[in-house]
Short mmCIF file of C-alpha atoms in Angstrom, two decimals:
data_model
loop_
_atom_site.label_atom_id
_atom_site.label_comp_id
_atom_site.label_asym_id
_atom_site.label_seq_id
_atom_site.Cartn_x
_atom_site.Cartn_y
_atom_site.Cartn_z
CA MET A 1 112.70 47.72 152.23
CA THR A 2 115.48 50.04 152.05
CA LEU A 3 117.81 49.66 154.98
CA VAL A 4 118.79 53.39 155.30
CA GLU A 5 119.83 53.66 159.00
CA PRO A 6 121.68 50.16 159.12
CA PHE A 7 123.81 51.23 156.00
CA ALA A 8 124.63 54.51 157.61
CA LEU A 9 125.65 52.77 160.61
CA ALA A 10 127.79 50.21 158.62
CA ARG A 11 129.75 53.30 156.88
CA LEU A 12 130.05 55.04 160.42
CA GLN A 13 131.38 51.76 161.83
CA ALA A 14 133.95 51.62 158.98
CA ARG A 15 135.02 55.06 159.45
CA LEU A 16 135.46 54.50 163.20
CA ARG A 17 137.35 51.29 162.88
CA LEU A 18 135.04 49.26 164.83
CA PRO A 19 135.25 45.68 163.89
CA GLN A 20 132.49 43.81 161.92
CA THR A 21 132.24 41.38 164.76
CA ALA A 22 131.38 43.78 167.15
CA LEU A 23 128.20 45.05 165.00
CA GLN A 24 127.15 41.67 164.29
CA ARG A 25 127.11 40.70 167.85
CA SER A 26 124.97 43.59 168.60
CA TYR A 27 122.61 42.68 165.93
CA ARG A 28 122.32 39.19 167.34
CA VAL A 29 121.51 40.64 170.77
CA GLY A 30 119.02 42.94 169.30
CA PHE A 31 117.11 40.40 167.32
CA LEU A 32 117.26 37.90 170.34
CA THR A 33 115.52 40.80 172.32
CA MET A 34 113.15 41.26 169.60
CA TRP A 35 112.06 37.51 169.50
CA GLN A 36 111.80 37.38 173.36
CA GLU A 37 109.42 40.34 173.14
CA TRP A 38 107.37 38.97 170.50
CA SER A 39 107.39 35.24 171.94
CA ASP A 40 106.02 36.88 175.34
CA GLN A 41 103.19 38.76 173.66
CA LEU A 42 102.40 35.40 171.52
CA VAL A 43 102.19 33.35 174.60
CA GLU A 44 100.13 35.85 176.55
CA ARG A 45 97.49 36.23 173.61
CA ALA A 46 97.35 32.47 173.24
CA GLU A 47 96.54 31.94 176.83
CA ARG A 48 94.12 34.82 176.84
CA ASP A 49 92.16 33.54 173.77
CA ASP A 50 92.60 29.86 174.69
CA VAL A 51 94.44 29.01 171.28
CA PRO A 52 95.15 25.46 170.68
CA ARG A 53 98.78 24.23 171.52
CA ALA A 54 99.41 23.11 168.00
CA GLU A 55 98.31 26.60 166.39
CA SER A 56 100.46 28.54 169.02
CA LEU A 57 103.55 26.47 168.16
CA ASP A 58 102.77 27.04 164.49
CA ALA A 59 102.57 30.63 165.14
CA LEU A 60 105.77 30.67 167.15
CA ARG A 61 107.73 28.83 164.43
CA ALA A 62 106.44 31.22 161.48
CA MET A 63 107.30 34.04 163.69
CA THR A 64 111.04 32.65 164.31
CA ALA A 65 111.41 31.94 160.74
CA LEU A 66 110.26 35.59 159.86
CA LEU A 67 112.78 37.02 162.31
CA LEU A 68 115.83 35.14 161.36
CA GLY A 69 115.21 35.66 157.60
CA TYR A 70 115.12 39.27 158.26
CA GLN A 71 118.13 39.19 160.44
CA HIS A 72 119.96 37.38 157.55
CA HIS A 73 118.62 40.10 155.13
CA VAL A 74 120.04 42.92 157.28
CA ALA A 75 123.12 41.51 158.33
CA SER A 76 124.26 40.22 154.94
CA GLN A 77 123.72 43.60 153.21
CA VAL A 78 125.14 45.54 156.16
CA ALA A 79 128.28 43.31 155.97
CA ASP A 80 128.47 44.12 152.21
CA ILE A 81 128.15 47.95 152.84
CA PHE A 82 130.87 47.82 155.55
CA ALA A 83 133.28 45.81 153.41
CA ARG A 84 132.75 48.45 150.41
CA ALA A 85 133.09 51.30 152.78
CA ASP A 86 136.05 49.88 154.67
CA GLU A 87 138.35 49.00 151.82
CA PRO A 88 139.21 52.57 150.65
CA LEU A 89 139.43 53.70 154.26
CA SER A 90 141.88 50.99 155.05
CA ARG A 91 143.97 51.77 151.97
CA SER A 92 144.19 55.34 152.91
CA ARG A 93 144.87 54.74 156.73
CA GLU A 94 147.54 52.33 155.80
CA HIS A 95 149.25 55.02 153.55
CA VAL A 96 149.02 57.48 156.31
CA ARG A 97 150.31 55.16 158.88
CA ASN A 98 153.45 54.22 156.51
CA GLY A 99 154.21 57.78 156.33
CA LEU A 100 153.91 58.43 159.93
CA VAL A 101 156.39 55.69 160.61
CA GLN A 102 158.85 56.82 158.23
CA HIS A 103 158.79 60.26 159.75
CA LEU A 104 159.55 58.81 163.12
CA LEU A 105 162.50 56.84 161.79
CA ARG A 106 164.16 60.02 160.10
CA GLU A 107 167.03 61.45 162.09
CA HIS A 108 166.23 64.78 163.61
CA SER A 109 162.48 64.24 162.81
CA THR A 110 160.13 66.75 164.42
CA PRO A 111 157.73 65.63 167.09
CA LEU A 112 154.34 64.53 165.63
CA PRO A 113 151.30 66.08 167.00
CA PRO A 114 148.87 63.91 169.23
CA SER A 115 146.22 63.76 166.56
CA GLU A 116 148.63 62.10 164.18
CA LEU A 117 150.23 59.91 166.75
CA ALA A 118 146.61 58.46 167.68
CA LEU A 119 146.41 57.46 163.79
CA LEU A 120 149.33 54.86 164.56
CA ASP A 121 146.87 53.01 166.98
CA TYR A 122 150.29 51.96 168.89
CA PRO A 123 151.35 53.00 172.56
CA LEU A 124 154.55 54.99 171.55
CA ASP A 125 155.08 55.58 175.38
CA ALA A 126 155.50 51.97 176.11
CA GLY A 127 158.66 49.55 176.02
CA HIS A 128 159.28 48.31 172.49
CA VAL A 129 161.39 45.50 171.08
CA THR A 130 162.04 45.77 167.23
CA VAL A 131 162.03 42.80 165.12
CA LEU A 132 163.08 43.03 161.58
CA LEU A 133 161.86 40.11 159.28
CA PRO A 134 164.33 40.52 156.22
CA ALA A 135 162.93 37.66 154.23
CA THR A 136 159.05 38.07 155.14
CA PRO A 137 156.89 40.48 153.21
CA LYS A 138 154.21 42.23 154.93
CA SER A 139 151.62 39.92 153.29
CA ALA A 140 153.10 36.96 154.80
CA VAL A 141 153.68 38.53 158.43
CA ARG A 142 150.34 37.96 160.15
CA PRO A 143 150.79 34.07 160.88
CA ILE A 144 154.06 34.97 162.72
CA LEU A 145 152.66 37.73 164.66
CA ASN A 146 149.69 35.53 165.75
CA ALA A 147 152.17 33.00 167.22
CA LEU A 148 154.14 35.83 168.89
CA ARG A 149 150.98 37.16 170.51
CA GLN A 150 150.08 33.76 172.04
CA ALA A 151 153.61 32.93 173.08
CA CYS A 152 154.53 36.22 174.56
CA HIS A 153 151.08 37.74 175.48
CA ILE A 154 151.68 40.69 173.06
CA ARG A 155 148.70 43.03 172.54
CA ASP A 156 149.98 46.03 170.55
CA ILE A 157 151.98 45.38 167.54
CA LEU A 158 153.23 48.11 164.86
CA ILE A 159 153.91 46.67 161.34
CA HIS A 160 155.85 48.73 158.64
CA PRO A 161 156.91 47.32 155.17
CA VAL A 162 160.81 48.02 154.64
CA ASP A 163 160.33 47.03 151.05
CA LEU A 164 158.51 44.34 149.03
CA THR A 165 160.32 41.46 150.60
CA SER A 166 160.95 42.58 154.45
CA THR A 167 159.02 43.91 157.30
CA VAL A 168 159.79 45.49 160.43
CA VAL A 169 157.59 45.15 163.48
CA TRP A 170 157.67 46.93 166.94
CA LEU A 171 156.20 44.87 170.00
CA ALA A 172 155.04 46.89 172.97
CA GLN A 173 154.91 46.01 176.41
CA PRO A 174 153.99 48.41 179.39
CA ARG A 175 156.91 50.27 180.87
CA THR A 176 155.85 48.25 184.14
CA PRO A 177 156.92 45.34 184.14
CA GLY A 178 158.39 45.88 180.93
CA TRP A 179 160.50 43.70 178.68
CA ARG A 180 161.94 41.30 181.21
CA ALA A 181 164.71 38.82 180.32
CA THR A 182 162.50 35.95 180.42
CA ARG A 183 159.98 37.47 177.97
CA ILE A 184 162.72 38.43 175.52
CA ALA A 185 163.89 34.66 175.70
CA GLY A 186 160.45 33.61 175.05
CA LEU A 187 160.15 35.87 172.04
CA THR A 188 163.53 34.51 170.81
CA ASP A 189 162.49 31.03 171.26
CA CYS A 190 159.24 31.54 169.45
CA LEU A 191 160.89 33.01 166.39
CA ARG A 192 163.52 30.13 166.32
CA SER A 193 160.64 27.54 166.55
CA LEU A 194 158.94 29.24 163.53
CA GLY A 195 162.02 29.04 161.54
CA VAL A 196 161.85 32.54 160.21
CA GLU A 197 164.95 34.90 159.82
CA ALA A 198 164.79 37.65 162.35
CA SER A 199 166.87 40.37 163.78
CA LEU A 200 165.98 41.81 167.22
CA SER A 201 166.77 44.82 169.07
CA GLU A 202 167.31 45.56 172.90
CA PRO A 203 164.31 47.13 174.62
CA HIS A 204 163.92 50.81 174.18
CA VAL A 205 161.17 53.12 175.71
CA GLY A 206 159.26 55.95 174.21
CA VAL A 207 158.89 57.64 170.90
CA GLN A 208 162.82 57.56 170.54
CA GLY A 209 162.85 54.01 171.31
CA VAL A 210 160.90 53.25 168.17
CA ARG A 211 164.00 54.70 166.06
CA ALA A 212 166.64 53.28 168.43
CA GLY A 213 165.33 49.90 167.85
CA TRP A 214 165.17 50.52 164.09
CA LEU A 215 168.83 51.42 164.05
CA GLN A 216 169.85 48.35 166.18
CA VAL A 217 168.21 45.92 163.94
CA ARG A 218 169.71 47.41 160.81
CA ASP A 219 173.24 46.97 162.45
CA VAL A 220 172.34 43.48 163.22
CA GLN A 221 171.34 42.97 159.74
CA ARG A 222 174.59 44.34 158.43
CA ILE A 223 176.46 41.69 160.56
CA ARG A 224 174.18 39.10 159.24
CA ALA A 225 175.28 40.16 155.39
CA ALA A 226 178.88 40.09 156.51
CA TRP A 227 178.47 36.85 158.14
CA GLY A 228 176.89 35.34 154.80
CA ALA A 229 173.38 34.04 154.87
CA ALA A 230 174.48 30.23 154.90
CA GLY A 231 176.38 30.71 158.05
CA SER A 232 174.46 33.09 160.29
CA PRO A 233 171.80 32.08 162.69
CA LYS A 234 168.16 32.38 161.87
CA VAL A 235 167.61 34.55 164.79
CA LEU A 236 170.00 37.28 165.81
CA SER A 237 169.87 39.80 168.55
CA TYR A 238 171.67 43.07 169.11
CA PRO A 239 173.47 41.68 172.35
CA ASP A 240 174.65 38.62 170.43
CA VAL A 241 176.65 40.84 167.88
CA SER A 242 177.21 44.17 169.71
CA LEU A 243 180.97 43.89 169.51
CA GLU A 244 180.92 42.80 165.81
CA ILE A 245 178.53 45.72 165.16
CA LEU A 246 181.02 48.27 167.07
CA LEU A 247 184.08 46.95 165.07
CA MET A 248 181.99 47.21 161.83
CA ALA A 249 181.20 50.69 162.38
CA ASP A 250 184.78 51.31 161.03
CA PRO A 251 186.03 48.37 159.06
CA VAL A 252 189.40 49.85 158.29
CA LYS A 253 190.24 50.32 161.80
CA ALA A 254 188.75 47.03 162.85
CA GLN A 255 191.19 45.29 160.44
CA ALA A 256 194.01 47.01 161.76
CA PHE A 257 192.95 46.33 165.34
CA VAL A 258 192.82 42.59 164.52
CA ARG A 259 196.03 42.66 162.85
CA ALA A 260 197.83 44.26 165.62
CA GLU A 261 196.30 42.08 168.41
CA LEU A 262 196.68 38.79 166.60
CA GLY A 263 200.08 39.36 164.98
CA GLN A 264 201.35 36.05 163.50
CA LEU A 265 198.14 34.36 164.70
CA GLY A 266 196.30 36.25 162.06
CA ALA A 267 198.29 34.75 159.18
CA ASP A 268 196.34 33.06 156.67
CA ASP A 269 198.39 29.77 156.86
CA ASP A 270 197.77 26.13 158.47
CA LEU A 271 200.13 27.05 161.47
CA ALA A 272 197.85 30.09 162.38
CA ALA A 273 194.69 28.27 161.86
#
């Protein structure tokens, strides 16, 4: 038989971004209900017509096998239709999301309308901590994020590929209680335990906070580059290097300041060392 309506539902489900597990669960509930209804009728008929017990059980087994076979037939085909409909939609959504994030990160960008903000599927009005993973491509970021979700109880995450080898993510917490020091410490400890290279921002709130966090992790990354990959810690946060960031904003003036403050202590010899 041609499964017209289940296929249409699978395509609609893909457009609405409903997870496949939800639809499969609803199918299981529906088929269980169907099995119970048929079983009740079979038992009622067997009692009314005084059908022998062995014959009744054979009928129940046959009916169960038929329903389970049909369930498998429907669910497998619907899953295939969903996957084929979801793949191009996912690529399209990902392209749109990347464009919206790039717009938010531009200086003096115009506010996005609510309809476009909804496409991000991320609470922009929340409190954000930005994490730049300079050595992790987007294809490899999921295990890291899963660990962060469990360790820090983070539900909402916005992922954006910076280039082919690095990824930036925004982690959201409701404004109340927000990003407390203990939660940020837990986030940092989790990243250290994973052994990944990461640059963290301070917490920021709202749409402007998304861009503020991005600017901070870029500043942290510049300090990491100046420090050298071999010597810099794996995990660096903005408060850790805020003074260095201030000095590196104008390297020429920073060098003059250091020379003036250190005097002879700044000489490159054994005595000064």
